[in-house]
JSON list of C-alpha atoms in Angstrom, two decimals:
[
{"chain": "M", "resi": 18, "resn": "MET", "atom": "CA", "xyz": [172.73, 90.31, 106.14]},
{"chain": "M", "resi": 19, "resn": "THR", "atom": "CA", "xyz": [170.43, 93.27, 106.32]},
{"chain": "M", "resi": 20, "resn": "SER", "atom": "CA", "xyz": [168.25, 93.94, 109.29]},
{"chain": "M", "resi": 21, "resn": "ILE", "atom": "CA", "xyz": [164.78, 95.44, 109.10]},
{"chain": "M", "resi": 22, "resn": "GLN", "atom": "CA", "xyz": [164.40, 98.53, 111.20]},
{"chain": "M", "resi": 23, "resn": "PRO", "atom": "CA", "xyz": [160.92, 98.95, 112.71]},
{"chain": "M", "resi": 24, "resn": "ILE", "atom": "CA", "xyz": [159.10, 102.10, 111.72]},
{"chain": "M", "resi": 25, "resn": "GLU", "atom": "CA", "xyz": [157.88, 104.03, 114.69]},
{"chain": "M", "resi": 26, "resn": "PRO", "atom": "CA", "xyz": [154.28, 105.16, 114.34]},
{"chain": "M", "resi": 27, "resn": "SER", "atom": "CA", "xyz": [153.65, 108.87, 114.09]},
{"chain": "M", "resi": 28, "resn": "THR", "atom": "CA", "xyz": [152.17, 110.37, 117.22]},
{"chain": "M", "resi": 29, "resn": "THR", "atom": "CA", "xyz": [150.90, 113.51, 115.50]},
{"chain": "M", "resi": 30, "resn": "LEU", "atom": "CA", "xyz": [147.74, 112.74, 113.54]},
{"chain": "M", "resi": 31, "resn": "ILE", "atom": "CA", "xyz": [146.83, 116.33, 112.66]},
{"chain": "M", "resi": 32, "resn": "PRO", "atom": "CA", "xyz": [149.38, 119.14, 112.36]},
{"chain": "M", "resi": 33, "resn": "GLU", "atom": "CA", "xyz": [148.94, 121.76, 115.06]},
{"chain": "M", "resi": 34, "resn": "LYS", "atom": "CA", "xyz": [148.48, 124.52, 112.48]},
{"chain": "M", "resi": 35, "resn": "ASN", "atom": "CA", "xyz": [145.68, 122.64, 110.69]},
{"chain": "M", "resi": 36, "resn": "LEU", "atom": "CA", "xyz": [144.04, 121.75, 114.00]},
{"chain": "M", "resi": 37, "resn": "THR", "atom": "CA", "xyz": [143.97, 125.40, 115.06]},
{"chain": "M", "resi": 38, "resn": "LYS", "atom": "CA", "xyz": [142.54, 126.41, 111.69]},
{"chain": "M", "resi": 39, "resn": "THR", "atom": "CA", "xyz": [139.86, 123.71, 111.88]},
{"chain": "M", "resi": 40, "resn": "LEU", "atom": "CA", "xyz": [138.86, 124.73, 115.41]},
{"chain": "M", "resi": 41, "resn": "THR", "atom": "CA", "xyz": [138.68, 128.39, 114.39]},
{"chain": "M", "resi": 42, "resn": "VAL", "atom": "CA", "xyz": [136.47, 127.64, 111.39]},
{"chain": "M", "resi": 43, "resn": "GLY", "atom": "CA", "xyz": [134.28, 125.36, 113.52]},
{"chain": "M", "resi": 44, "resn": "ILE", "atom": "CA", "xyz": [133.80, 127.99, 116.24]},
{"chain": "M", "resi": 45, "resn": "ILE", "atom": "CA", "xyz": [132.97, 130.72, 113.71]},
{"chain": "M", "resi": 46, "resn": "THR", "atom": "CA", "xyz": [130.49, 128.42, 111.95]},
{"chain": "M", "resi": 47, "resn": "ALA", "atom": "CA", "xyz": [128.84, 127.45, 115.25]},
{"chain": "M", "resi": 48, "resn": "ILE", "atom": "CA", "xyz": [128.48, 131.11, 116.26]},
{"chain": "M", "resi": 49, "resn": "PHE", "atom": "CA", "xyz": [126.95, 131.95, 112.88]},
{"chain": "M", "resi": 50, "resn": "VAL", "atom": "CA", "xyz": [124.50, 129.03, 113.05]},
{"chain": "M", "resi": 51, "resn": "ILE", "atom": "CA", "xyz": [123.41, 130.01, 116.58]},
{"chain": "M", "resi": 52, "resn": "ALA", "atom": "CA", "xyz": [123.06, 133.71, 115.74]},
{"chain": "M", "resi": 53, "resn": "ALA", "atom": "CA", "xyz": [121.49, 133.22, 112.28]},
{"chain": "M", "resi": 54, "resn": "PRO", "atom": "CA", "xyz": [117.80, 133.41, 113.35]},
{"chain": "M", "resi": 55, "resn": "MET", "atom": "CA", "xyz": [118.39, 136.50, 115.48]},
{"chain": "M", "resi": 56, "resn": "ILE", "atom": "CA", "xyz": [120.27, 138.30, 112.69]},
{"chain": "M", "resi": 57, "resn": "ILE", "atom": "CA", "xyz": [117.80, 137.33, 109.98]},
{"chain": "M", "resi": 58, "resn": "GLY", "atom": "CA", "xyz": [114.79, 137.89, 112.25]},
{"chain": "M", "resi": 59, "resn": "SER", "atom": "CA", "xyz": [115.87, 141.42, 113.15]},
{"chain": "M", "resi": 60, "resn": "ALA", "atom": "CA", "xyz": [116.64, 142.27, 109.52]},
{"chain": "M", "resi": 61, "resn": "GLY", "atom": "CA", "xyz": [113.73, 140.65, 107.68]},
{"chain": "M", "resi": 62, "resn": "GLY", "atom": "CA", "xyz": [111.23, 139.43, 110.26]},
{"chain": "M", "resi": 63, "resn": "ASN", "atom": "CA", "xyz": [110.18, 135.99, 111.42]},
{"chain": "M", "resi": 64, "resn": "TYR", "atom": "CA", "xyz": [109.06, 134.99, 107.92]},
{"chain": "M", "resi": 65, "resn": "TRP", "atom": "CA", "xyz": [112.66, 134.47, 106.81]},
{"chain": "M", "resi": 66, "resn": "VAL", "atom": "CA", "xyz": [113.42, 132.53, 109.97]},
{"chain": "M", "resi": 67, "resn": "ARG", "atom": "CA", "xyz": [110.57, 130.20, 109.05]},
{"chain": "M", "resi": 68, "resn": "VAL", "atom": "CA", "xyz": [112.20, 129.83, 105.63]},
{"chain": "M", "resi": 69, "resn": "LEU", "atom": "CA", "xyz": [115.33, 128.72, 107.48]},
{"chain": "M", "resi": 70, "resn": "ASP", "atom": "CA", "xyz": [113.22, 126.19, 109.39]},
{"chain": "M", "resi": 71, "resn": "PHE", "atom": "CA", "xyz": [112.00, 124.65, 106.15]},
{"chain": "M", "resi": 72, "resn": "ALA", "atom": "CA", "xyz": [115.55, 124.73, 104.78]},
{"chain": "M", "resi": 73, "resn": "MET", "atom": "CA", "xyz": [116.71, 122.58, 107.72]},
{"chain": "M", "resi": 74, "resn": "LEU", "atom": "CA", "xyz": [113.86, 120.15, 107.03]},
{"chain": "M", "resi": 75, "resn": "TYR", "atom": "CA", "xyz": [114.90, 119.84, 103.40]},
{"chain": "M", "resi": 76, "resn": "VAL", "atom": "CA", "xyz": [118.52, 119.34, 104.47]},
{"chain": "M", "resi": 77, "resn": "MET", "atom": "CA", "xyz": [117.42, 116.27, 106.42]},
{"chain": "M", "resi": 78, "resn": "LEU", "atom": "CA", "xyz": [115.34, 115.04, 103.48]},
{"chain": "M", "resi": 79, "resn": "ALA", "atom": "CA", "xyz": [118.30, 115.48, 101.14]},
{"chain": "M", "resi": 80, "resn": "LEU", "atom": "CA", "xyz": [120.56, 113.55, 103.49]},
{"chain": "M", "resi": 81, "resn": "GLY", "atom": "CA", "xyz": [118.06, 110.70, 103.57]},
{"chain": "M", "resi": 82, "resn": "LEU", "atom": "CA", "xyz": [117.83, 110.70, 99.78]},
{"chain": "M", "resi": 83, "resn": "ASN", "atom": "CA", "xyz": [121.63, 110.65, 99.60]},
{"chain": "M", "resi": 84, "resn": "VAL", "atom": "CA", "xyz": [121.64, 107.35, 101.48]},
{"chain": "M", "resi": 85, "resn": "VAL", "atom": "CA", "xyz": [119.46, 105.75, 98.79]},
{"chain": "M", "resi": 86, "resn": "VAL", "atom": "CA", "xyz": [120.82, 107.42, 95.65]},
{"chain": "M", "resi": 87, "resn": "GLY", "atom": "CA", "xyz": [124.35, 108.36, 96.74]},
{"chain": "M", "resi": 88, "resn": "PHE", "atom": "CA", "xyz": [125.43, 105.48, 98.98]},
{"chain": "M", "resi": 89, "resn": "ALA", "atom": "CA", "xyz": [123.52, 102.61, 97.37]},
{"chain": "M", "resi": 90, "resn": "GLY", "atom": "CA", "xyz": [123.18, 104.01, 93.83]},
{"chain": "M", "resi": 91, "resn": "LEU", "atom": "CA", "xyz": [119.43, 103.28, 93.66]},
{"chain": "M", "resi": 92, "resn": "LEU", "atom": "CA", "xyz": [117.57, 105.88, 91.59]},
{"chain": "M", "resi": 93, "resn": "ASP", "atom": "CA", "xyz": [114.51, 106.26, 93.80]},
{"chain": "M", "resi": 94, "resn": "LEU", "atom": "CA", "xyz": [112.17, 109.00, 92.52]},
{"chain": "M", "resi": 95, "resn": "GLY", "atom": "CA", "xyz": [109.39, 108.18, 94.99]},
{"chain": "M", "resi": 96, "resn": "TYR", "atom": "CA", "xyz": [111.38, 108.93, 98.11]},
{"chain": "M", "resi": 97, "resn": "ILE", "atom": "CA", "xyz": [109.13, 111.85, 99.05]},
{"chain": "M", "resi": 98, "resn": "ALA", "atom": "CA", "xyz": [106.21, 109.41, 99.43]},
{"chain": "M", "resi": 99, "resn": "PHE", "atom": "CA", "xyz": [107.77, 107.98, 102.60]},
{"chain": "M", "resi": 100, "resn": "TYR", "atom": "CA", "xyz": [108.11, 111.51, 103.95]},
{"chain": "M", "resi": 101, "resn": "ALA", "atom": "CA", "xyz": [104.38, 112.00, 103.31]},
{"chain": "M", "resi": 102, "resn": "VAL", "atom": "CA", "xyz": [103.50, 108.74, 105.06]},
{"chain": "M", "resi": 103, "resn": "GLY", "atom": "CA", "xyz": [105.56, 109.70, 108.11]},
{"chain": "M", "resi": 104, "resn": "ALA", "atom": "CA", "xyz": [104.11, 113.23, 108.14]},
{"chain": "M", "resi": 105, "resn": "TYR", "atom": "CA", "xyz": [100.50, 112.00, 108.04]},
{"chain": "M", "resi": 106, "resn": "THR", "atom": "CA", "xyz": [101.26, 109.43, 110.73]},
{"chain": "M", "resi": 107, "resn": "SER", "atom": "CA", "xyz": [102.60, 112.10, 113.07]},
{"chain": "M", "resi": 108, "resn": "ALA", "atom": "CA", "xyz": [99.68, 114.41, 112.27]},
{"chain": "M", "resi": 109, "resn": "LEU", "atom": "CA", "xyz": [97.09, 111.72, 113.04]},
{"chain": "M", "resi": 110, "resn": "LEU", "atom": "CA", "xyz": [98.78, 110.82, 116.32]},
{"chain": "M", "resi": 111, "resn": "SER", "atom": "CA", "xyz": [98.99, 114.44, 117.52]},
{"chain": "M", "resi": 112, "resn": "SER", "atom": "CA", "xyz": [95.58, 115.82, 116.55]},
{"chain": "M", "resi": 113, "resn": "PRO", "atom": "CA", "xyz": [91.88, 115.26, 117.40]},
{"chain": "M", "resi": 114, "resn": "HIS", "atom": "CA", "xyz": [91.15, 114.18, 113.81]},
{"chain": "M", "resi": 115, "resn": "LEU", "atom": "CA", "xyz": [90.87, 110.41, 114.39]},
{"chain": "M", "resi": 116, "resn": "ALA", "atom": "CA", "xyz": [88.70, 110.91, 117.48]},
{"chain": "M", "resi": 117, "resn": "SER", "atom": "CA", "xyz": [86.28, 113.00, 115.42]},
{"chain": "M", "resi": 118, "resn": "GLN", "atom": "CA", "xyz": [85.95, 110.27, 112.79]},
{"chain": "M", "resi": 119, "resn": "PHE", "atom": "CA", "xyz": [85.96, 107.01, 114.78]},
{"chain": "M", "resi": 120, "resn": "GLU", "atom": "CA", "xyz": [83.69, 106.47, 117.77]},
{"chain": "M", "resi": 121, "resn": "TRP", "atom": "CA", "xyz": [85.87, 103.79, 119.36]},
{"chain": "M", "resi": 122, "resn": "ILE", "atom": "CA", "xyz": [88.85, 106.17, 119.38]},
{"chain": "M", "resi": 123, "resn": "ALA", "atom": "CA", "xyz": [86.63, 108.94, 120.80]},
{"chain": "M", "resi": 124, "resn": "HIS", "atom": "CA", "xyz": [85.63, 106.49, 123.56]},
{"chain": "M", "resi": 125, "resn": "LEU", "atom": "CA", "xyz": [89.29, 105.96, 124.50]},
{"chain": "M", "resi": 126, "resn": "ALA", "atom": "CA", "xyz": [90.47, 109.55, 123.93]},
{"chain": "M", "resi": 127, "resn": "PRO", "atom": "CA", "xyz": [87.58, 112.05, 123.63]},
{"chain": "M", "resi": 128, "resn": "ASN", "atom": "CA", "xyz": [89.92, 114.97, 122.88]},
{"chain": "M", "resi": 129, "resn": "GLY", "atom": "CA", "xyz": [92.10, 113.07, 120.43]},
{"chain": "M", "resi": 130, "resn": "LEU", "atom": "CA", "xyz": [95.20, 110.93, 120.77]},
{"chain": "M", "resi": 131, "resn": "HIS", "atom": "CA", "xyz": [97.78, 113.70, 121.40]},
{"chain": "M", "resi": 132, "resn": "VAL", "atom": "CA", "xyz": [100.68, 111.25, 121.65]},
{"chain": "M", "resi": 133, "resn": "PRO", "atom": "CA", "xyz": [103.93, 112.72, 123.06]},
{"chain": "M", "resi": 134, "resn": "PHE", "atom": "CA", "xyz": [106.43, 113.94, 120.48]},
{"chain": "M", "resi": 135, "resn": "LEU", "atom": "CA", "xyz": [109.19, 111.53, 121.55]},
{"chain": "M", "resi": 136, "resn": "ILE", "atom": "CA", "xyz": [106.84, 108.60, 120.86]},
{"chain": "M", "resi": 137, "resn": "ILE", "atom": "CA", "xyz": [105.48, 110.01, 117.59]},
{"chain": "M", "resi": 138, "resn": "VAL", "atom": "CA", "xyz": [108.92, 110.20, 115.96]},
{"chain": "M", "resi": 139, "resn": "PRO", "atom": "CA", "xyz": [109.76, 106.46, 116.18]},
{"chain": "M", "resi": 140, "resn": "CYS", "atom": "CA", "xyz": [106.16, 105.54, 115.27]},
{"chain": "M", "resi": 141, "resn": "ALA", "atom": "CA", "xyz": [106.31, 107.68, 112.11]},
{"chain": "M", "resi": 142, "resn": "MET", "atom": "CA", "xyz": [109.70, 106.18, 111.24]},
{"chain": "M", "resi": 143, "resn": "ALA", "atom": "CA", "xyz": [108.36, 102.66, 111.69]},
{"chain": "M", "resi": 144, "resn": "VAL", "atom": "CA", "xyz": [105.31, 103.27, 109.48]},
{"chain": "M", "resi": 145, "resn": "ALA", "atom": "CA", "xyz": [107.44, 104.89, 106.76]},
{"chain": "M", "resi": 146, "resn": "ALA", "atom": "CA", "xyz": [109.90, 101.97, 106.94]},
{"chain": "M", "resi": 147, "resn": "PHE", "atom": "CA", "xyz": [107.02, 99.50, 106.64]},
{"chain": "M", "resi": 148, "resn": "PHE", "atom": "CA", "xyz": [105.85, 101.15, 103.42]},
{"chain": "M", "resi": 149, "resn": "GLY", "atom": "CA", "xyz": [109.46, 101.17, 102.24]},
{"chain": "M", "resi": 150, "resn": "VAL", "atom": "CA", "xyz": [109.60, 97.39, 102.62]},
{"chain": "M", "resi": 151, "resn": "ILE", "atom": "CA", "xyz": [106.28, 97.05, 100.77]},
{"chain": "M", "resi": 152, "resn": "LEU", "atom": "CA", "xyz": [107.71, 98.98, 97.83]},
{"chain": "M", "resi": 153, "resn": "GLY", "atom": "CA", "xyz": [111.20, 97.52, 98.04]},
{"chain": "M", "resi": 154, "resn": "ALA", "atom": "CA", "xyz": [110.25, 93.83, 98.06]},
{"chain": "M", "resi": 155, "resn": "PRO", "atom": "CA", "xyz": [108.76, 93.68, 94.52]},
{"chain": "M", "resi": 156, "resn": "THR", "atom": "CA", "xyz": [111.39, 96.03, 93.00]},
{"chain": "M", "resi": 157, "resn": "LEU", "atom": "CA", "xyz": [114.55, 94.29, 94.18]},
{"chain": "M", "resi": 158, "resn": "ARG", "atom": "CA", "xyz": [115.49, 93.10, 90.68]},
{"chain": "M", "resi": 159, "resn": "LEU", "atom": "CA", "xyz": [114.89, 96.45, 89.00]},
{"chain": "M", "resi": 160, "resn": "ARG", "atom": "CA", "xyz": [117.76, 98.79, 88.20]},
{"chain": "M", "resi": 161, "resn": "GLY", "atom": "CA", "xyz": [118.37, 102.16, 86.64]},
{"chain": "M", "resi": 162, "resn": "ASP", "atom": "CA", "xyz": [115.52, 103.69, 84.68]},
{"chain": "M", "resi": 163, "resn": "TYR", "atom": "CA", "xyz": [113.13, 100.83, 85.45]},
{"chain": "M", "resi": 164, "resn": "LEU", "atom": "CA", "xyz": [113.53, 101.37, 89.19]},
{"chain": "M", "resi": 165, "resn": "ALA", "atom": "CA", "xyz": [113.09, 105.13, 88.69]},
{"chain": "M", "resi": 166, "resn": "ILE", "atom": "CA", "xyz": [109.82, 104.63, 86.79]},
{"chain": "M", "resi": 167, "resn": "VAL", "atom": "CA", "xyz": [108.37, 102.24, 89.39]},
{"chain": "M", "resi": 168, "resn": "THR", "atom": "CA", "xyz": [109.30, 104.45, 92.35]},
{"chain": "M", "resi": 169, "resn": "LEU", "atom": "CA", "xyz": [107.99, 107.55, 90.57]},
{"chain": "M", "resi": 170, "resn": "GLY", "atom": "CA", "xyz": [104.70, 105.74, 90.04]},
{"chain": "M", "resi": 171, "resn": "PHE", "atom": "CA", "xyz": [104.60, 104.73, 93.70]},
{"chain": "M", "resi": 172, "resn": "GLY", "atom": "CA", "xyz": [105.13, 108.34, 94.74]},
{"chain": "M", "resi": 173, "resn": "GLU", "atom": "CA", "xyz": [102.23, 109.48, 92.58]},
{"chain": "M", "resi": 174, "resn": "ILE", "atom": "CA", "xyz": [100.01, 106.68, 93.90]},
{"chain": "M", "resi": 175, "resn": "VAL", "atom": "CA", "xyz": [100.67, 107.79, 97.48]},
{"chain": "M", "resi": 176, "resn": "ARG", "atom": "CA", "xyz": [100.02, 111.45, 96.64]},
{"chain": "M", "resi": 177, "resn": "ILE", "atom": "CA", "xyz": [96.71, 110.74, 94.88]},
{"chain": "M", "resi": 178, "resn": "PHE", "atom": "CA", "xyz": [95.68, 108.23, 97.54]},
{"chain": "M", "resi": 179, "resn": "LEU", "atom": "CA", "xyz": [96.27, 110.67, 100.41]},
{"chain": "M", "resi": 180, "resn": "ASN", "atom": "CA", "xyz": [94.52, 113.50, 98.58]},
{"chain": "M", "resi": 181, "resn": "ASN", "atom": "CA", "xyz": [91.41, 111.37, 98.12]},
{"chain": "M", "resi": 182, "resn": "LEU", "atom": "CA", "xyz": [91.33, 109.54, 101.45]},
{"chain": "M", "resi": 183, "resn": "ASP", "atom": "CA", "xyz": [88.57, 111.78, 102.79]},
{"chain": "M", "resi": 184, "resn": "ARG", "atom": "CA", "xyz": [85.77, 109.47, 101.67]},
{"chain": "M", "resi": 185, "resn": "PRO", "atom": "CA", "xyz": [84.00, 107.19, 102.37]},
{"chain": "M", "resi": 186, "resn": "VAL", "atom": "CA", "xyz": [85.90, 107.46, 105.68]},
{"chain": "M", "resi": 187, "resn": "ASN", "atom": "CA", "xyz": [87.71, 110.73, 106.30]},
{"chain": "M", "resi": 188, "resn": "ILE", "atom": "CA", "xyz": [91.22, 109.76, 107.37]},
{"chain": "M", "resi": 189, "resn": "THR", "atom": "CA", "xyz": [93.45, 112.40, 105.76]},
{"chain": "M", "resi": 190, "resn": "ASN", "atom": "CA", "xyz": [90.85, 115.17, 105.24]},
{"chain": "M", "resi": 191, "resn": "GLY", "atom": "CA", "xyz": [91.76, 115.18, 101.55]},
{"chain": "M", "resi": 192, "resn": "PRO", "atom": "CA", "xyz": [93.50, 118.21, 100.01]},
{"chain": "M", "resi": 193, "resn": "LYS", "atom": "CA", "xyz": [92.52, 120.36, 103.02]},
{"chain": "M", "resi": 194, "resn": "GLY", "atom": "CA", "xyz": [94.95, 118.49, 105.25]},
{"chain": "M", "resi": 195, "resn": "ILE", "atom": "CA", "xyz": [94.78, 117.73, 108.95]},
{"chain": "M", "resi": 196, "resn": "THR", "atom": "CA", "xyz": [94.30, 120.64, 111.32]},
{"chain": "M", "resi": 197, "resn": "GLY", "atom": "CA", "xyz": [94.66, 121.04, 115.07]},
{"chain": "M", "resi": 198, "resn": "ILE", "atom": "CA", "xyz": [98.08, 119.39, 115.22]},
{"chain": "M", "resi": 199, "resn": "ASP", "atom": "CA", "xyz": [99.84, 119.76, 118.56]},
{"chain": "M", "resi": 200, "resn": "PRO", "atom": "CA", "xyz": [103.00, 121.87, 118.65]},
{"chain": "M", "resi": 201, "resn": "VAL", "atom": "CA", "xyz": [106.21, 120.09, 119.54]},
{"chain": "M", "resi": 202, "resn": "HIS", "atom": "CA", "xyz": [106.67, 119.92, 123.29]},
{"chain": "M", "resi": 203, "resn": "VAL", "atom": "CA", "xyz": [108.93, 117.90, 125.55]},
{"chain": "M", "resi": 204, "resn": "GLY", "atom": "CA", "xyz": [107.52, 117.71, 129.05]},
{"chain": "M", "resi": 205, "resn": "ASP", "atom": "CA", "xyz": [106.41, 121.21, 130.03]},
{"chain": "M", "resi": 206, "resn": "PHE", "atom": "CA", "xyz": [108.60, 122.89, 127.41]},
{"chain": "M", "resi": 207, "resn": "SER", "atom": "CA", "xyz": [106.57, 123.88, 124.34]},
{"chain": "M", "resi": 208, "resn": "LEU", "atom": "CA", "xyz": [108.17, 125.16, 121.15]},
{"chain": "M", "resi": 209, "resn": "ALA", "atom": "CA", "xyz": [104.97, 127.07, 120.32]},
{"chain": "M", "resi": 210, "resn": "GLN", "atom": "CA", "xyz": [105.60, 129.62, 123.07]},
{"chain": "M", "resi": 211, "resn": "THR", "atom": "CA", "xyz": [107.97, 132.58, 123.19]},
{"chain": "M", "resi": 212, "resn": "HIS", "atom": "CA", "xyz": [110.85, 131.97, 125.59]},
{"chain": "M", "resi": 213, "resn": "SER", "atom": "CA", "xyz": [113.35, 134.40, 127.06]},
{"chain": "M", "resi": 214, "resn": "LEU", "atom": "CA", "xyz": [117.01, 133.72, 127.82]},
{"chain": "M", "resi": 215, "resn": "PHE", "atom": "CA", "xyz": [119.60, 136.26, 129.03]},
{"chain": "M", "resi": 216, "resn": "GLY", "atom": "CA", "xyz": [117.24, 139.06, 128.12]},
{"chain": "M", "resi": 217, "resn": "PHE", "atom": "CA", "xyz": [116.70, 137.80, 124.54]},
{"chain": "M", "resi": 218, "resn": "GLN", "atom": "CA", "xyz": [113.25, 136.83, 123.26]},
{"chain": "M", "resi": 219, "resn": "PHE", "atom": "CA", "xyz": [113.02, 133.57, 121.31]},
{"chain": "M", "resi": 220, "resn": "PRO", "atom": "CA", "xyz": [109.75, 133.20, 119.33]},
{"chain": "M", "resi": 221, "resn": "SER", "atom": "CA", "xyz": [108.52, 129.77, 118.31]},
{"chain": "M", "resi": 222, "resn": "VAL", "atom": "CA", "xyz": [110.19, 129.97, 114.87]},
{"chain": "M", "resi": 223, "resn": "TYR", "atom": "CA", "xyz": [113.56, 130.37, 116.64]},
{"chain": "M", "resi": 224, "resn": "SER", "atom": "CA", "xyz": [112.90, 127.33, 118.84]},
{"chain": "M", "resi": 225, "resn": "TYR", "atom": "CA", "xyz": [111.94, 125.21, 115.84]},
{"chain": "M", "resi": 226, "resn": "TYR", "atom": "CA", "xyz": [115.09, 126.39, 114.03]},
{"chain": "M", "resi": 227, "resn": "TYR", "atom": "CA", "xyz": [117.35, 125.19, 116.83]},
{"chain": "M", "resi": 228, "resn": "LEU", "atom": "CA", "xyz": [115.45, 121.89, 117.05]},
{"chain": "M", "resi": 229, "resn": "PHE", "atom": "CA", "xyz": [115.86, 121.31, 113.30]},
{"chain": "M", "resi": 230, "resn": "VAL", "atom": "CA", "xyz": [119.56, 122.25, 113.43]},
{"chain": "M", "resi": 231, "resn": "LEU", "atom": "CA", "xyz": [120.14, 119.68, 116.18]},
{"chain": "M", "resi": 232, "resn": "ALA", "atom": "CA", "xyz": [118.13, 117.09, 114.23]},
{"chain": "M", "resi": 233, "resn": "ALA", "atom": "CA", "xyz": [120.12, 117.84, 111.05]},
{"chain": "M", "resi": 234, "resn": "LEU", "atom": "CA", "xyz": [123.41, 117.44, 112.93]},
{"chain": "M", "resi": 235, "resn": "LEU", "atom": "CA", "xyz": [122.17, 114.11, 114.31]},
{"chain": "M", "resi": 236, "resn": "VAL", "atom": "CA", "xyz": [121.20, 112.95, 110.80]},
{"chain": "M", "resi": 237, "resn": "ILE", "atom": "CA", "xyz": [124.62, 114.01, 109.45]},
{"chain": "M", "resi": 238, "resn": "TRP", "atom": "CA", "xyz": [126.34, 112.04, 112.21]},
{"chain": "M", "resi": 239, "resn": "VAL", "atom": "CA", "xyz": [124.19, 108.95, 111.55]},
{"chain": "M", "resi": 240, "resn": "CYS", "atom": "CA", "xyz": [124.81, 109.16, 107.78]},
{"chain": "M", "resi": 241, "resn": "THR", "atom": "CA", "xyz": [128.56, 109.48, 108.34]},
{"chain": "M", "resi": 242, "resn": "ARG", "atom": "CA", "xyz": [128.58, 106.47, 110.63]},
{"chain": "M", "resi": 243, "resn": "LEU", "atom": "CA", "xyz": [126.51, 104.50, 108.12]},
{"chain": "M", "resi": 244, "resn": "GLN", "atom": "CA", "xyz": [128.84, 105.36, 105.26]},
{"chain": "M", "resi": 245, "resn": "HIS", "atom": "CA", "xyz": [131.84, 103.91, 107.09]},
{"chain": "M", "resi": 246, "resn": "SER", "atom": "CA", "xyz": [130.00, 100.93, 108.55]},
{"chain": "M", "resi": 247, "resn": "ARG", "atom": "CA", "xyz": [129.74, 97.41, 107.17]},
{"chain": "M", "resi": 248, "resn": "ILE", "atom": "CA", "xyz": [126.38, 98.07, 105.51]},
{"chain": "M", "resi": 249, "resn": "GLY", "atom": "CA", "xyz": [127.72, 101.35, 104.09]},
{"chain": "M", "resi": 250, "resn": "ARG", "atom": "CA", "xyz": [130.57, 99.52, 102.39]},
{"chain": "M", "resi": 251, "resn": "ALA", "atom": "CA", "xyz": [128.05, 96.98, 101.08]},
{"chain": "M", "resi": 252, "resn": "TRP", "atom": "CA", "xyz": [125.95, 99.82, 99.61]},
{"chain": "M", "resi": 253, "resn": "ALA", "atom": "CA", "xyz": [129.05, 101.21, 97.91]},
{"chain": "M", "resi": 254, "resn": "ALA", "atom": "CA", "xyz": [129.84, 97.78, 96.45]},
{"chain": "M", "resi": 255, "resn": "ILE", "atom": "CA", "xyz": [126.30, 97.46, 95.07]},
{"chain": "M", "resi": 256, "resn": "ARG", "atom": "CA", "xyz": [126.51, 100.96, 93.62]},
{"chain": "M", "resi": 257, "resn": "GLU", "atom": "CA", "xyz": [129.74, 100.20, 91.78]},
{"chain": "M", "resi": 258, "resn": "ASP", "atom": "CA", "xyz": [128.91, 96.68, 90.56]},
{"chain": "M", "resi": 259, "resn": "GLU", "atom": "CA", "xyz": [126.00, 94.64, 91.90]},
{"chain": "M", "resi": 260, "resn": "ILE", "atom": "CA", "xyz": [127.12, 91.42, 90.20]},
{"chain": "M", "resi": 261, "resn": "ALA", "atom": "CA", "xyz": [130.58, 91.69, 91.73]},
{"chain": "M", "resi": 262, "resn": "ALA", "atom": "CA", "xyz": [129.00, 92.46, 95.11]},
{"chain": "M", "resi": 263, "resn": "LYS", "atom": "CA", "xyz": [126.97, 89.25, 94.89]},
{"chain": "M", "resi": 264, "resn": "ALA", "atom": "CA", "xyz": [130.10, 87.32, 93.94]},
{"chain": "M", "resi": 265, "resn": "MET", "atom": "CA", "xyz": [131.83, 88.65, 97.05]},
{"chain": "M", "resi": 266, "resn": "GLY", "atom": "CA", "xyz": [129.06, 87.23, 99.23]},
{"chain": "M", "resi": 267, "resn": "ILE", "atom": "CA", "xyz": [127.00, 90.36, 99.88]},
{"chain": "M", "resi": 268, "resn": "ASN", "atom": "CA", "xyz": [123.29, 89.65, 100.37]},
{"chain": "M", "resi": 269, "resn": "THR", "atom": "CA", "xyz": [122.10, 92.36, 98.00]},
{"chain": "M", "resi": 270, "resn": "ARG", "atom": "CA", "xyz": [118.42, 91.73, 98.74]},
{"chain": "M", "resi": 271, "resn": "ASN", "atom": "CA", "xyz": [118.69, 92.40, 102.46]},
{"chain": "M", "resi": 272, "resn": "VAL", "atom": "CA", "xyz": [121.13, 95.28, 102.00]},
{"chain": "M", "resi": 273, "resn": "LYS", "atom": "CA", "xyz": [118.81, 97.03, 99.54]},
{"chain": "M", "resi": 274, "resn": "LEU", "atom": "CA", "xyz": [115.81, 96.67, 101.83]}
]
């Protein structure tokens, strides 16, 4: 009679050599990311640091698109429309534009709304999500090229609509855009000012760079958590085979929305 010997679990998850290598690469990468604006700014001026700022913004946009196209397998070509909706929402809430166009708003806030940044961000997300539900509800049954065509049309509708929403009531100021937008500030700390630390000068483009890097890291963390969560596994199932996902009891309608 044979006896089954229990297998003792391994206590070493990552070899010490690999852990040291990973930590070394991580520290070098962190130093490079922190020093990047100072190196590039001293070599090519603040213009190239601003290019880095926009690069970080597009990194976050790409990560958001990866959730739709990569995780769920939905070919959404109108994704940028939700970015536009969120951007205009934040601009309207942080500028005097609405107060100059509507008397009742001017009564409440003569100098404009100027909502704090930490309130603007969730408001813009909520408005963009609302428009996402409006688009998603009628397109739940569409797949592949048909979904791509509908979402591409929605993106163009939003672009044309925003470019022409300067009459009869001027809400978006048309192709000219909204001006007088407040710089990002948290409490008394404004990213529009030049700050000094340990004898180093940090212009506003540097401050925005570090803000966008932190935001990009947060988005990466959220996307990673989503991918390994219950809804992330449901997205993967829909991407591979939607019919099989339905057969396994996944509510594809709610998961897509």
